């Protein structure tokens, strides 16, 4: 009775438990269900016709020991079809194509979350090909649209499959109304036509719920959205914007530091040690000790004080609860101030800001960013390191799906 309860399988009776094998429990069970459905006519039949060939299925461990179930499937004869063919009963707790029970497959899928085929294979003695078969049976290599509800926010970004190479794949993800992440696609390249084809193929019910798409400053993505999803707002992620203007400020710091190294006495230049980290932080986040070399730097290179202040002013604009129209005014005022002071380090960014003003200022409408996209990309980088050599976009989609959505769907919150 204890073993039967531990199996947690409905409608089976334990006939025999073999503990003599070193590999664990071998339990013989018999189905208590009567009848099946004829594979030819589809009618319910219950004329018993013996047993089929015995099959062995791996099941969930009991007392931390492996478990194998043996069962001889019942066979039933159809009285409605010509020649009275027989049909083998298949119980709901296993799949005829699988050497494992469904419960064990679900358990292995949970084990695969944030892990690798190799690790799970070695840990549980299941072949990697068998694990791939389980993944294929339970996880599609493309999004299952009927399972996706409203997706008001989409994110488009790319990631390189190989370090140092330009073989980018495009990751399209989404946030639903509840804030849950969905992986929608892994596209084989970043061509505009490829992105358009995917966006245009989104079913009408889901497409109608899309309100905004977060992108980086790559015209291929923004133009694809404009062409495939007319009326949907394109939002340039504020963190990509910040990375751009902060890089300009850091460029100015490097140039001034190089000049100071040539002109300052060595003893005075040494006093600027550690100023790089102080320069990159907000003033309010610095300790009194950290402010000392930064103020010294500003005394030696006054232009860096202007750069530092304007960088923080721009960050402050993005932190304010502004409307889109108010933000555009403040951003244009910032541009005018930069140009008035002749701060060349921001020249490239100013051109970018003017070109992408509409998409950048769209951020202020809902204050949404692609932070969820960046989080997903970091997860994908971990997947790449764990599963070195995954270059098939379908396989990559499955592994991303398992890590992103598996916890929610397989019982982990």
Coordinates of C-alpha atoms in Angstrom, one line a residue:
X1 CA 0.0 0.0 0.0
X2 CA 2.9 2.4 0.8
X3 CA 4.5 1.7 -2.6
X4 CA 1.2 2.2 -4.4
X5 CA 0.6 5.6 -2.6
X6 CA 4.2 6.6 -3.4
X7 CA 3.7 5.9 -7.1
X8 CA 0.8 8.4 -7.2
X9 CA -0.6 6.9 -10.4
X10 CA -4.4 6.6 -10.7
X11 CA -6.1 3.4 -11.8
X12 CA -3.2 1.0 -11.4
X13 CA -2.7 -1.9 -8.9
X14 CA 0.7 -3.0 -7.7
X15 CA 1.2 -6.7 -8.3
X16 CA 4.9 -7.1 -7.5
X17 CA 7.8 -5.1 -6.1
X18 CA 11.3 -6.4 -6.9
X19 CA 14.0 -5.1 -4.6
X20 CA 16.7 -7.5 -5.7
X21 CA 18.2 -5.4 -8.4
X22 CA 21.0 -2.9 -7.6
X23 CA 19.5 -0.2 -9.8
X24 CA 16.4 0.4 -7.6
X25 CA 12.8 -0.6 -7.5
X26 CA 11.2 -2.6 -10.3
X27 CA 7.5 -2.5 -9.8
X28 CA 5.0 -4.6 -11.8
X29 CA 1.6 -2.9 -12.1
X30 CA -1.6 -3.7 -13.9
X31 CA -4.2 -1.2 -15.2
X32 CA -7.6 -1.3 -13.4
X33 CA -9.2 0.6 -16.2
X34 CA -11.6 -1.4 -18.4
X35 CA -12.0 -0.9 -22.1
X36 CA -10.4 1.5 -24.6
X37 CA -11.2 3.3 -27.9
X38 CA -11.0 1.4 -31.1
X39 CA -8.1 2.8 -33.2
X40 CA -10.1 2.2 -36.4
X41 CA -13.7 3.3 -35.8
X42 CA -13.2 5.4 -32.7
X43 CA -15.9 3.7 -30.7
X44 CA -15.6 2.6 -27.0
X45 CA -14.9 -1.1 -26.7
X46 CA -14.6 -3.4 -23.7
X47 CA -14.2 -7.0 -25.0
X48 CA -11.0 -8.1 -23.3
X49 CA -8.5 -9.9 -25.6
X50 CA -5.5 -10.5 -23.4
X51 CA -2.3 -8.6 -22.9
X52 CA 0.2 -7.0 -25.1
X53 CA 4.0 -7.1 -24.9
X54 CA 5.3 -6.0 -21.5
X55 CA 6.9 -2.5 -21.4
X56 CA 9.2 -0.9 -18.9
X57 CA 8.9 2.7 -18.0
X58 CA 11.2 4.9 -15.8
X59 CA 9.2 6.6 -13.0
X60 CA 9.8 9.1 -10.2
X61 CA 12.2 8.0 -7.6
X62 CA 11.0 6.6 -4.3
X63 CA 13.1 7.0 -1.2
X64 CA 15.7 8.5 -3.4
X65 CA 16.0 5.3 -5.4
X66 CA 15.3 4.9 -9.1
X67 CA 12.0 3.3 -10.0
X68 CA 11.0 1.3 -13.1
X69 CA 7.4 0.2 -13.8
X70 CA 6.6 -2.9 -15.7
X71 CA 3.1 -3.2 -17.3
X72 CA 1.5 -5.5 -19.8
X73 CA -1.0 -3.3 -21.6
X74 CA -4.5 -4.7 -22.0
X75 CA -5.9 -5.4 -25.4
X76 CA -9.5 -5.2 -26.5
X77 CA -11.3 -6.5 -29.6
X78 CA -13.7 -4.3 -31.6
X79 CA -17.1 -5.9 -32.3
X80 CA -18.1 -3.0 -34.7
X81 CA -15.2 -3.2 -37.3
X82 CA -14.8 -5.9 -40.0
X83 CA -12.4 -8.7 -39.0
X84 CA -12.8 -7.6 -35.3
X85 CA -9.4 -5.8 -35.0
X86 CA -7.8 -5.4 -31.6
X87 CA -6.6 -2.2 -29.9
X88 CA -4.0 -1.9 -27.1
X89 CA -5.1 0.2 -24.1
X90 CA -2.8 3.2 -23.4
X91 CA -3.1 4.6 -20.0
X92 CA -3.1 8.4 -19.5
X93 CA 0.0 8.4 -17.3
X94 CA 2.5 7.4 -20.1
X95 CA 3.1 8.0 -23.8
X96 CA 3.5 5.1 -26.1
X97 CA 6.5 6.7 -27.7
X98 CA 8.3 7.4 -24.4
X99 CA 10.3 5.1 -22.2
X100 CA 9.3 7.3 -19.2
X101 CA 6.1 8.1 -17.4
X102 CA 4.7 11.5 -18.0
X103 CA 5.3 12.4 -14.3
X104 CA 8.9 11.5 -14.7
X105 CA 9.3 13.5 -17.9
X106 CA 7.8 16.6 -16.1
X107 CA 10.2 16.1 -13.3
X108 CA 13.2 15.9 -15.7
X109 CA 12.0 19.1 -17.4
X110 CA 12.1 20.8 -14.0
X111 CA 15.6 19.4 -13.4
X112 CA 16.6 20.9 -16.8
X113 CA 15.6 24.5 -15.8
X114 CA 18.9 26.4 -15.4
X115 CA 20.8 23.2 -16.1
X116 CA 22.2 21.3 -19.0
X117 CA 21.5 18.1 -20.8
X118 CA 24.8 16.7 -19.8
X119 CA 24.4 17.6 -16.1
X120 CA 20.9 16.1 -15.9
X121 CA 22.0 13.0 -17.9
X122 CA 24.9 12.3 -15.6
X123 CA 22.9 13.0 -12.4
X124 CA 19.9 10.8 -13.2
X125 CA 21.3 8.2 -15.7
X126 CA 19.1 9.3 -18.6
X127 CA 20.7 9.6 -22.0
X128 CA 21.1 13.0 -23.6
X129 CA 19.1 11.9 -26.7
X130 CA 16.3 10.7 -24.4
X131 CA 16.3 14.2 -22.7
X132 CA 16.2 15.9 -26.1
X133 CA 13.2 13.6 -27.0
X134 CA 11.4 14.7 -23.8
X135 CA 12.1 18.4 -24.6
X136 CA 10.7 17.8 -28.2
X137 CA 7.6 16.2 -26.8
X138 CA 6.8 19.0 -24.4
X139 CA 8.3 22.1 -25.9
X140 CA 7.8 23.4 -29.4
X141 CA 10.6 25.1 -31.3
X142 CA 8.3 28.0 -32.0
X143 CA 5.9 30.0 -30.0
X144 CA 2.4 28.5 -29.4
X145 CA 0.2 31.5 -30.1
X146 CA -3.0 30.0 -28.7
X147 CA -1.3 29.9 -25.3
X148 CA -0.3 33.6 -25.5
X149 CA -2.8 36.2 -24.3
X150 CA -2.5 40.0 -24.4
X151 CA 1.1 41.2 -24.9
X152 CA 1.1 45.0 -24.7
X153 CA 4.9 45.3 -24.6
X154 CA 7.3 43.7 -27.0
X155 CA 11.1 43.8 -27.0
X156 CA 13.5 43.3 -29.9
X157 CA 17.2 42.8 -29.4
X158 CA 20.0 40.7 -30.8
X159 CA 22.7 38.5 -29.3
X160 CA 25.8 36.9 -30.9
X161 CA 25.9 33.1 -30.7
X162 CA 29.7 33.0 -30.9
X163 CA 31.9 35.4 -29.0
X164 CA 33.8 37.7 -31.4
X165 CA 31.6 36.8 -34.4
X166 CA 28.8 38.7 -36.1
X167 CA 26.4 35.8 -36.4
X168 CA 23.6 37.5 -34.6
X169 CA 20.2 36.0 -33.8
X170 CA 17.3 38.2 -32.9
X171 CA 15.4 37.6 -29.7
X172 CA 11.8 38.8 -29.6
X173 CA 10.1 38.7 -26.2
X174 CA 7.1 40.2 -24.5
X175 CA 5.5 41.1 -21.2
X176 CA 1.9 40.3 -20.6
X177 CA -0.5 42.3 -18.4
X178 CA 0.5 40.4 -15.3
X179 CA 4.2 41.2 -15.9
X180 CA 5.1 37.6 -17.0
X181 CA 7.8 37.2 -19.6
X182 CA 7.3 35.3 -22.8
X183 CA 9.9 34.3 -25.4
X184 CA 8.2 34.7 -28.8
X185 CA 11.0 34.0 -31.3
X186 CA 14.6 33.4 -32.0
X187 CA 15.2 34.7 -35.5
X188 CA 18.2 33.5 -37.5
X189 CA 19.4 37.0 -38.5
X190 CA 18.8 40.7 -37.8
X191 CA 17.6 41.7 -41.3
X192 CA 14.6 44.0 -41.4
X193 CA 12.8 41.6 -43.8
X194 CA 13.2 38.7 -41.3
X195 CA 11.8 40.8 -38.4
X196 CA 8.9 42.1 -40.6
X197 CA 8.0 38.6 -41.6
X198 CA 7.7 37.5 -37.9
X199 CA 5.8 40.6 -36.7
X200 CA 3.4 40.4 -39.6
X201 CA 2.7 36.7 -38.9
X202 CA 1.6 37.4 -35.3
X203 CA -2.1 36.3 -35.1
X204 CA -4.6 39.1 -35.2
X205 CA -5.9 38.6 -31.6
X206 CA -2.4 39.0 -30.1
X207 CA -1.3 41.6 -32.6
X208 CA -4.3 43.8 -31.6
X209 CA -3.0 43.9 -28.0
X210 CA 0.5 45.2 -28.8
X211 CA 0.9 48.8 -27.7
X212 CA 4.6 49.4 -27.7
X213 CA 7.8 47.8 -28.9
X214 CA 11.1 48.5 -27.2
X215 CA 14.2 48.5 -29.4
X216 CA 17.8 49.7 -29.4
X217 CA 18.8 52.4 -31.9
X218 CA 18.9 50.1 -35.0
X219 CA 16.8 51.3 -37.9
X220 CA 16.1 47.8 -39.1
X221 CA 14.1 47.0 -36.0
X222 CA 12.2 50.3 -35.8
X223 CA 11.4 50.3 -39.5
X224 CA 10.2 46.7 -39.3
X225 CA 7.8 47.7 -36.5
X226 CA 6.5 50.7 -38.5
X227 CA 5.8 48.6 -41.5
X228 CA 4.4 45.4 -39.9
X229 CA 2.6 47.0 -36.9
X230 CA 1.3 50.4 -38.0
X231 CA 0.0 52.5 -35.1
X232 CA 2.2 50.7 -32.5
X233 CA 4.6 53.1 -30.7
X234 CA 8.4 52.4 -30.9
X235 CA 10.3 53.1 -27.7
X236 CA 14.1 53.4 -27.7
X237 CA 15.2 52.0 -24.4
X238 CA 16.5 54.6 -22.0
X239 CA 19.3 52.4 -20.9
X240 CA 20.7 52.3 -24.4
X241 CA 20.4 56.0 -24.5
X242 CA 22.2 56.3 -21.2
X243 CA 25.0 54.0 -22.4
X244 CA 25.4 56.3 -25.4
X245 CA 25.7 59.7 -23.6
X246 CA 27.7 58.2 -20.7
X247 CA 30.2 56.8 -23.2
X248 CA 30.6 60.4 -24.5
X249 CA 31.3 61.7 -21.1
X250 CA 33.8 58.9 -20.4
X251 CA 35.6 59.7 -23.7
X252 CA 36.1 63.3 -22.5
X253 CA 37.5 62.0 -19.2
X254 CA 40.0 59.8 -20.9
X255 CA 41.2 62.6 -23.2
X256 CA 41.6 65.0 -20.3
X257 CA 43.4 62.4 -18.2
X258 CA 45.8 61.8 -21.0
X259 CA 46.5 65.5 -21.3
X260 CA 46.9 65.9 -17.5
X261 CA 49.4 63.0 -17.4
X262 CA 51.7 64.9 -19.8
X263 CA 51.3 68.3 -18.0
X264 CA 50.9 67.6 -14.3
X265 CA 53.8 66.7 -12.0
X266 CA 53.8 63.0 -11.3
X267 CA 53.0 63.5 -7.6
X268 CA 49.9 65.6 -8.4
X269 CA 48.7 63.1 -11.1
X270 CA 49.0 60.2 -8.6
X271 CA 46.5 62.1 -6.4
X272 CA 43.9 61.6 -9.1
X273 CA 44.0 57.8 -8.6
X274 CA 40.6 56.2 -8.5
X275 CA 38.9 59.3 -10.0
X276 CA 37.5 57.2 -12.9
X277 CA 35.0 55.5 -10.6
X278 CA 34.1 58.7 -8.8
X279 CA 33.5 60.4 -12.2
X280 CA 31.1 57.6 -13.2
X281 CA 29.0 57.9 -10.1
X282 CA 26.3 60.4 -9.1
X283 CA 27.5 63.1 -6.8
X284 CA 25.0 62.1 -4.1
X285 CA 26.4 58.5 -4.2
X286 CA 30.0 59.6 -3.4
X287 CA 31.6 59.7 0.0
X288 CA 33.4 62.7 1.1
X289 CA 36.7 60.8 0.5
X290 CA 35.7 60.0 -3.1
X291 CA 34.7 63.6 -3.8
X292 CA 38.2 64.9 -3.0
X293 CA 40.0 63.6 -6.2
X294 CA 36.9 64.4 -8.3
X295 CA 36.9 68.1 -7.2
X296 CA 40.7 68.1 -7.8
X297 CA 40.1 66.8 -11.3
X298 CA 37.5 69.5 -12.0
X299 CA 40.0 72.1 -10.8
X300 CA 42.6 70.8 -13.3
X301 CA 40.1 70.2 -16.1
X302 CA 37.1 72.6 -15.7
X303 CA 35.5 71.2 -18.9
X304 CA 35.0 67.9 -17.2
X305 CA 32.9 69.6 -14.5
X306 CA 30.6 70.8 -17.3
X307 CA 30.5 67.4 -18.9
X308 CA 29.8 65.8 -15.5
X309 CA 27.0 68.2 -14.7
X310 CA 25.3 67.9 -18.1
X311 CA 25.5 64.2 -18.0
X312 CA 23.7 64.2 -14.6
X313 CA 21.2 66.8 -15.8
X314 CA 20.3 64.4 -18.7
X315 CA 19.9 61.5 -16.3
X316 CA 17.7 63.7 -14.1
X317 CA 15.4 64.5 -17.1
X318 CA 14.8 60.8 -17.6
X319 CA 14.1 60.3 -13.9
X320 CA 11.4 63.1 -13.8
X321 CA 7.7 62.3 -14.2
X322 CA 7.4 64.3 -17.4
X323 CA 4.9 64.1 -20.3
X324 CA 6.3 63.4 -23.8
X325 CA 5.9 67.0 -24.8
X326 CA 7.6 68.3 -21.6
X327 CA 10.5 65.8 -22.1
X328 CA 11.0 67.0 -25.7
X329 CA 11.3 70.6 -24.5
X330 CA 13.8 69.7 -21.8
X331 CA 15.9 67.5 -24.2
X332 CA 16.1 70.2 -26.8
X333 CA 17.1 72.7 -24.0
X334 CA 19.9 70.2 -23.0
X335 CA 21.1 70.0 -26.6
X336 CA 21.2 73.8 -26.9
X337 CA 23.3 74.0 -23.7
X338 CA 25.7 71.4 -24.9
X339 CA 26.1 73.2 -28.2
X340 CA 26.5 76.5 -26.4
X341 CA 29.4 75.2 -24.3
X342 CA 30.9 73.5 -27.3
X343 CA 31.2 70.1 -25.6
X344 CA 32.4 67.9 -28.5
X345 CA 32.3 64.7 -26.5
X346 CA 28.5 64.8 -26.8
X347 CA 28.4 65.7 -30.5
X348 CA 27.7 62.2 -31.7
X349 CA 25.0 61.6 -29.1
X350 CA 23.3 64.9 -29.9
X351 CA 23.0 63.8 -33.5
X352 CA 21.6 60.5 -32.3
X353 CA 19.2 62.2 -29.9
X354 CA 17.9 64.5 -32.7
X355 CA 17.4 61.6 -35.1
X356 CA 15.6 59.4 -32.6
X357 CA 13.8 62.1 -30.6
X358 CA 10.3 60.7 -31.2
X359 CA 11.2 57.2 -30.2
X360 CA 13.4 58.2 -27.2
X361 CA 10.7 60.6 -25.9
X362 CA 8.1 57.8 -26.2
X363 CA 9.7 56.4 -23.1
X364 CA 7.9 59.2 -21.1
X365 CA 4.4 58.0 -22.1
X366 CA 4.4 54.8 -20.1
X367 CA 8.0 55.0 -18.7
X368 CA 8.6 51.5 -20.0
X369 CA 12.0 50.2 -20.9
X370 CA 13.5 47.0 -22.3
X371 CA 14.9 46.1 -18.9
X372 CA 13.1 42.8 -19.2
X373 CA 14.9 42.3 -22.6
X374 CA 18.3 43.0 -21.0
X375 CA 17.4 40.6 -18.2
X376 CA 16.5 38.0 -20.8
X377 CA 19.7 38.5 -22.7
X378 CA 21.7 38.0 -19.6
X379 CA 19.9 34.7 -19.1
X380 CA 20.6 33.7 -22.7
X381 CA 24.3 34.4 -22.2
X382 CA 24.2 32.0 -19.2
X383 CA 22.4 29.4 -21.4
X384 CA 25.1 29.8 -24.1
X385 CA 27.8 29.2 -21.5
X386 CA 26.0 26.2 -20.0
X387 CA 25.0 24.7 -23.3
X388 CA 28.1 25.5 -25.4
X389 CA 27.5 24.7 -29.1
X390 CA 23.7 25.4 -29.4
X391 CA 23.6 27.2 -32.8
X392 CA 20.2 25.8 -33.9
X393 CA 17.6 28.5 -33.3
X394 CA 14.9 26.0 -32.6
X395 CA 16.9 24.3 -29.9
X396 CA 17.9 27.6 -28.5
X397 CA 14.3 28.7 -28.4
X398 CA 13.4 25.5 -26.4
X399 CA 16.2 26.1 -23.8
X400 CA 15.2 29.8 -23.4
X401 CA 11.6 28.9 -23.1
X402 CA 12.4 26.3 -20.4
X403 CA 14.4 28.8 -18.4
X404 CA 12.0 31.7 -18.8
X405 CA 8.6 30.0 -18.7
X406 CA 9.3 26.6 -17.3
X407 CA 9.3 27.7 -13.7
X408 CA 5.9 29.1 -14.0
X409 CA 4.4 26.3 -16.0
X410 CA 6.1 23.3 -14.3
X411 CA 5.3 24.3 -10.7
X412 CA 8.0 26.8 -9.8
X413 CA 6.8 30.3 -9.1

